C-alpha positions as protocol buffer text, in pm:
chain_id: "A"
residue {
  index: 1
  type: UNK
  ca { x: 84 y: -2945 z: 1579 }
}
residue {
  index: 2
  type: UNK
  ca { x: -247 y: -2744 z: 1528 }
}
residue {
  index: 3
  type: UNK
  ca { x: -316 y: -2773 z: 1130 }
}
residue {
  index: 4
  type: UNK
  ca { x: -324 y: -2381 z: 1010 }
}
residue {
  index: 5
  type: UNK
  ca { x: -657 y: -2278 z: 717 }
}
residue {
  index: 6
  type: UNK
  ca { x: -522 y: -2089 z: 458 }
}
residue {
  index: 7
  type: UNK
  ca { x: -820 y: -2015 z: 315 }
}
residue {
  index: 8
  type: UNK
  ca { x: -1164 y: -1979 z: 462 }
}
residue {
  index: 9
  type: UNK
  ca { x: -1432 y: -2143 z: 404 }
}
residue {
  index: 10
  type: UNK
  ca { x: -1702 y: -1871 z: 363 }
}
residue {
  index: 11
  type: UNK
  ca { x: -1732 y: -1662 z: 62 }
}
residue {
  index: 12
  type: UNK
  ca { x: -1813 y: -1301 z: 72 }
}
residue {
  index: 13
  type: UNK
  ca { x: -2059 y: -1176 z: -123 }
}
residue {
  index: 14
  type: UNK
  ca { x: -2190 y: -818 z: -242 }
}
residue {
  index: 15
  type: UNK
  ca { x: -2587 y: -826 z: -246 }
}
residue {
  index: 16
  type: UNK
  ca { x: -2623 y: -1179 z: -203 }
}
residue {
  index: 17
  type: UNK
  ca { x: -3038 y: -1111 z: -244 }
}
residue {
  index: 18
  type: UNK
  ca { x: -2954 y: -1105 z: -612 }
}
residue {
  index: 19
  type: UNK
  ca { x: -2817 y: -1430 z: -668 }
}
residue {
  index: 20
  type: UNK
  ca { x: -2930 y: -1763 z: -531 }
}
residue {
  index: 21
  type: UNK
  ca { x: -2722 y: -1921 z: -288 }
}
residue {
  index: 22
  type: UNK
  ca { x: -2859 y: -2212 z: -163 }
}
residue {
  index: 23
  type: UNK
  ca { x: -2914 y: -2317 z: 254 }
}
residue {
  index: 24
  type: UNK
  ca { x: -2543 y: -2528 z: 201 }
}
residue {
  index: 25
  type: UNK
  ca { x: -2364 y: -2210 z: 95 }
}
residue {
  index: 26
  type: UNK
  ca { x: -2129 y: -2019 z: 388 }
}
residue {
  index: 27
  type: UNK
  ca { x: -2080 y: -1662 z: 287 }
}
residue {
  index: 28
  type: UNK
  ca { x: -2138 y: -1332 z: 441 }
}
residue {
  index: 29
  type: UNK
  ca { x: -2199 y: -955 z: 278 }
}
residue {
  index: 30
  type: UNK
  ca { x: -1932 y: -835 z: 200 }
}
residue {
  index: 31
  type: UNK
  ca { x: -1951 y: -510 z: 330 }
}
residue {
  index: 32
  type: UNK
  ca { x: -2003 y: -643 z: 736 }
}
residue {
  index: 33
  type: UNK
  ca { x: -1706 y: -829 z: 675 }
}
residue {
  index: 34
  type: UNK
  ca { x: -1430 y: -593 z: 582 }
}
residue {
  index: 35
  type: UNK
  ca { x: -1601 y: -337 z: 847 }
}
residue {
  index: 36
  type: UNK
  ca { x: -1526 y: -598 z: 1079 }
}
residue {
  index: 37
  type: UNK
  ca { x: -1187 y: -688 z: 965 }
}
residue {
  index: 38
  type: UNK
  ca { x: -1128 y: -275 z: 930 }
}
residue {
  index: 39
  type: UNK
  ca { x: -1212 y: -247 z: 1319 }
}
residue {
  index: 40
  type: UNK
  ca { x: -864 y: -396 z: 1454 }
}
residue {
  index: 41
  type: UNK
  ca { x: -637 y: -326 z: 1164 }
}
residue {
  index: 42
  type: UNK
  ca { x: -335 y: -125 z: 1257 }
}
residue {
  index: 43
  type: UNK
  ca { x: -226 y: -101 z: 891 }
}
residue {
  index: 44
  type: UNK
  ca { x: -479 y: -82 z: 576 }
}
residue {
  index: 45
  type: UNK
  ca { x: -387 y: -158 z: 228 }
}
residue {
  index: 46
  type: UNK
  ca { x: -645 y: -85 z: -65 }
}
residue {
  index: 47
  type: UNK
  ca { x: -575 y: -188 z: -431 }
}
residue {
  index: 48
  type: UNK
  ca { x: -876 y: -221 z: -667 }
}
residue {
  index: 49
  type: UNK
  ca { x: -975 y: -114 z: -1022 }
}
residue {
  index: 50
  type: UNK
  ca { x: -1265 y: 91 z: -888 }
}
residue {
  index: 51
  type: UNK
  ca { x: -1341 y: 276 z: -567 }
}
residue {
  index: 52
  type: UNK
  ca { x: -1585 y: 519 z: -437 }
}
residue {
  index: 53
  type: UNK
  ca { x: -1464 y: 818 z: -181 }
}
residue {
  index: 54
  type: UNK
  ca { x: -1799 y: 749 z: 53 }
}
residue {
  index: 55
  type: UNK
  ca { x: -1738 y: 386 z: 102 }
}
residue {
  index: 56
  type: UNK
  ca { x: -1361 y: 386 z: 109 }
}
residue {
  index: 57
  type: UNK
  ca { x: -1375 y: 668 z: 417 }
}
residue {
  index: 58
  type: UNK
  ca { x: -1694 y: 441 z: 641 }
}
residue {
  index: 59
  type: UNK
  ca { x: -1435 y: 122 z: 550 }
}
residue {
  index: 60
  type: UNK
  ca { x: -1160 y: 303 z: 729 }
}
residue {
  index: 61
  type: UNK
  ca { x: -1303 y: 475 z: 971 }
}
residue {
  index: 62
  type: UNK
  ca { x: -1460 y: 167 z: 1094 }
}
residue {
  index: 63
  type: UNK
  ca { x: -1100 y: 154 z: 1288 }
}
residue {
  index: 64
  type: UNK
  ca { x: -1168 y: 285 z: 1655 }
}
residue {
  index: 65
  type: UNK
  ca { x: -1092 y: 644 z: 1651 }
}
residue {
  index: 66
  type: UNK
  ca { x: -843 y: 581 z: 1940 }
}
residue {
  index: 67
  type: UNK
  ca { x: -627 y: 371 z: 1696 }
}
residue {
  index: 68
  type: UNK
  ca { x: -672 y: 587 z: 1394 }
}
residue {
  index: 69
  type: UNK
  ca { x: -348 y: 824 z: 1489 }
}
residue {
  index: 70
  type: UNK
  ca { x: -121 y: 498 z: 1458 }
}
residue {
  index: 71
  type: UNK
  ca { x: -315 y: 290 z: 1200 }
}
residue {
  index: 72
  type: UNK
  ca { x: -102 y: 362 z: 850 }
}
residue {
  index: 73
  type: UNK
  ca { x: -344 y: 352 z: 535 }
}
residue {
  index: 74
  type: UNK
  ca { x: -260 y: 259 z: 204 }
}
residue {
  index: 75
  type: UNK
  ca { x: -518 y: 310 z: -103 }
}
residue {
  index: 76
  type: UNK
  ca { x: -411 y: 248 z: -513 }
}
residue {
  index: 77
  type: UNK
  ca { x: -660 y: 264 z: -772 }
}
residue {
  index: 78
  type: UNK
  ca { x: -640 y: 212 z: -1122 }
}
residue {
  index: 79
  type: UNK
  ca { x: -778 y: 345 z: -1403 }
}
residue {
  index: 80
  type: UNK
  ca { x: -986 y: 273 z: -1741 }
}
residue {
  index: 81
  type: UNK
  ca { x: -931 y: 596 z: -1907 }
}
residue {
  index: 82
  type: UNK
  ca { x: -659 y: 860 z: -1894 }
}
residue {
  index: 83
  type: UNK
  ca { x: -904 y: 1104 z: -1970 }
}
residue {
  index: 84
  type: UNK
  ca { x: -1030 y: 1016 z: -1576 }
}
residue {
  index: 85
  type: UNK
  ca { x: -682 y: 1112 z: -1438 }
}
residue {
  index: 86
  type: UNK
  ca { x: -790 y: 1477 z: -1363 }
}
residue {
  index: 87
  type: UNK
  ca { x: -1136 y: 1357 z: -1155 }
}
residue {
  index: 88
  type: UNK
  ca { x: -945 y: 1044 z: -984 }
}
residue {
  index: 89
  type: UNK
  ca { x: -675 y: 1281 z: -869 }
}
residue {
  index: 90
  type: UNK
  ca { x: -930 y: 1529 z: -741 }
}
residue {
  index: 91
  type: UNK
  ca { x: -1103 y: 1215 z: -575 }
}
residue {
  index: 92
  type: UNK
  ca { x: -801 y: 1073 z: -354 }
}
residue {
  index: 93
  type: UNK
  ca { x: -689 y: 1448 z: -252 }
}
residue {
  index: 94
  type: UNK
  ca { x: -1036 y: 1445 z: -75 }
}
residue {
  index: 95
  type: UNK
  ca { x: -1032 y: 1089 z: 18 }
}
residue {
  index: 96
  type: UNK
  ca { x: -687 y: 1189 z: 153 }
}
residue {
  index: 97
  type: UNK
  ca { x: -853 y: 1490 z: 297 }
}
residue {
  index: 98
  type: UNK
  ca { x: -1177 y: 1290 z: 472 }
}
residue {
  index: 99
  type: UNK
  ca { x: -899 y: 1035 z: 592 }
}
residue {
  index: 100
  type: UNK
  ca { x: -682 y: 1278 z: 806 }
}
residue {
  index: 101
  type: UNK
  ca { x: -980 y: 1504 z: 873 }
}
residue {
  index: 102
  type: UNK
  ca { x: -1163 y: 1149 z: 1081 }
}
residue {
  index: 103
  type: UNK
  ca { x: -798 y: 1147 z: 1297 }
}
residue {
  index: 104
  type: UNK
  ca { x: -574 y: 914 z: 1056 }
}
residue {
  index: 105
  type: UNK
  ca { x: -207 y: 1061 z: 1044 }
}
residue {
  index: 106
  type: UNK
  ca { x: -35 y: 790 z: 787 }
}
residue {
  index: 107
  type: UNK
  ca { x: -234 y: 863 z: 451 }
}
residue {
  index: 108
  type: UNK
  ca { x: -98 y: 717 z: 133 }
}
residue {
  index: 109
  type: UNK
  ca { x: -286 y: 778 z: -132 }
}
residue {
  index: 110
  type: UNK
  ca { x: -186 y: 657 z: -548 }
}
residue {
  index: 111
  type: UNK
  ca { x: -300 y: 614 z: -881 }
}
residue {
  index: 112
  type: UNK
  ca { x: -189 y: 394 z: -1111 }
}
residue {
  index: 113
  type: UNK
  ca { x: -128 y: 572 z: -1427 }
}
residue {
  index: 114
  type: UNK
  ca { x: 92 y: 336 z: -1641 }
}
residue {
  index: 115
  type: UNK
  ca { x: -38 y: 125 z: -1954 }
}
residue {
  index: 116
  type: UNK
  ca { x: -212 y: -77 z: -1881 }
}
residue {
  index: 117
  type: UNK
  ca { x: -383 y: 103 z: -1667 }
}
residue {
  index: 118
  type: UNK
  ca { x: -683 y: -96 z: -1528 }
}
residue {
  index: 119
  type: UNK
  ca { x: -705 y: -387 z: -1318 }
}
residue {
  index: 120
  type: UNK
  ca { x: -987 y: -488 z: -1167 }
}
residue {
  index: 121
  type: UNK
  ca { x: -933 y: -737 z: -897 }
}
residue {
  index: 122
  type: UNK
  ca { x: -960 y: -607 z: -508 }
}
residue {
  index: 123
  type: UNK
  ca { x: -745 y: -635 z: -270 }
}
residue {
  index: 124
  type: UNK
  ca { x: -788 y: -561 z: 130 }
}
residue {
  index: 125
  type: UNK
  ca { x: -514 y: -602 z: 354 }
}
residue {
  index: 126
  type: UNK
  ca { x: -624 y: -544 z: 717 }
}
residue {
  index: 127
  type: UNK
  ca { x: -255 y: -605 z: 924 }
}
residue {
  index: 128
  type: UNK
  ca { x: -354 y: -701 z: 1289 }
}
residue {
  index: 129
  type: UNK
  ca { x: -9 y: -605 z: 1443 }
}
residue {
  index: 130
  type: UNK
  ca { x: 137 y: -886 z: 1265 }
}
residue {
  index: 131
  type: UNK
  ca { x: -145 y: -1090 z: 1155 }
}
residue {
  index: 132
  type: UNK
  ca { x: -274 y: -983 z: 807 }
}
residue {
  index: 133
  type: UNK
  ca { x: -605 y: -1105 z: 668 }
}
residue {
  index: 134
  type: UNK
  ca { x: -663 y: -1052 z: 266 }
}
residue {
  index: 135
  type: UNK
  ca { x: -986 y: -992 z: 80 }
}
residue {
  index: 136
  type: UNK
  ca { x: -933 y: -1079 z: -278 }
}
residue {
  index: 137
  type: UNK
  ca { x: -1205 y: -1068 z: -535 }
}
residue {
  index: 138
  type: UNK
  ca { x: -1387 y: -842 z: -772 }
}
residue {
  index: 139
  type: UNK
  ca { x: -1641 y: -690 z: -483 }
}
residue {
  index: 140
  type: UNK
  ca { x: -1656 y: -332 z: -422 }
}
residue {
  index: 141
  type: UNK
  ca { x: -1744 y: -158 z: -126 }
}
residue {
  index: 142
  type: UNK
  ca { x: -2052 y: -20 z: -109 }
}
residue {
  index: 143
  type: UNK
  ca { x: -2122 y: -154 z: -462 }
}
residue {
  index: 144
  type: UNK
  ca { x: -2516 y: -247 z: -575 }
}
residue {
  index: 145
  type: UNK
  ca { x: -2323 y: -556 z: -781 }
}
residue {
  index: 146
  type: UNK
  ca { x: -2362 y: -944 z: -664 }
}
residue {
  index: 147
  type: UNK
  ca { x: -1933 y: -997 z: -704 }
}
residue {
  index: 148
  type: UNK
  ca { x: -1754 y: -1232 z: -452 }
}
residue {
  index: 149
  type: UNK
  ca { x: -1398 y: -1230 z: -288 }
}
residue {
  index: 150
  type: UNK
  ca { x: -1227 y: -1504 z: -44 }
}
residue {
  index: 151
  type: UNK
  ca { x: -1045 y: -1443 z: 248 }
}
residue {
  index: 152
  type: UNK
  ca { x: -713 y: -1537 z: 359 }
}
């Protein structure tokens, strides 16, 4: 029986030219890696703490635009401050807006508004027909921070 990985090896890393990772380290950027993940999918799932309309759209639309009428997409944010629920709101109608305007016709967009509010793990679920692959971590995006996630 072929033994199965759970969890890879490799650790992905935002800005890894900010911390020092030595010749024995495996990791990639981040950002490369959930594009390439992203280019398959056939279902998206995006849960994090933070988020940022500009990277959130490239992420998605790194999905072939012939797949994007039958690739569902799934985004929750949190929130630190219920004084930010007006401008989040405002932010996923136009994410929701860039999403279906790049040829994406399952858009689910949410915030979570319920004490306690903020979270600030990631989580990516790319679903390859019936193979998903998870990013967890604390890495945004797009982000100028040095945070890691694993893969699994």
């Amino acid at each position: 029986m072929a033994e199965k990985r759970a969890v890879s090896s490799t650790i992905y890393v935002g800005r890894p030219d900010l911390i020092e990772l030595g010749d024995d380290v495996d990791y990639e950027e981040i950002d490369e890696a959930l594009g390439a993940a992203a280019a398959s999918a056939t279902e998206i799932t995006i849960l994090g703490g933070f988020y940022s309309v500009g990277p959130l759209v490239s992420l998605c639309c790194k999905v072939k635009k012939s797949k994007r009428k039958t690739c569902r997409i799934k985004i929750a944010v949190g929130l630190e401050a219920s004084a930010m629920i007006p401008r989040t709101w405002e932010d996923m109608r136009q994410l929701r807006r860039d999403l279906l305007d790049s040829g994406f016709l399952d858009v689910t967009v949410a915030i979570v508004d319920r004490a306690p509010v903020h979270f600030h793990t990631k989580l990516f679920r790319f679903l390859h027909t019936t193979r998903p692959v998870w990013f967890v971590g604390s890495a945004n995006p797009g982000s100028e921070r040095h945070e890691l996630m694993v893969r699994l």
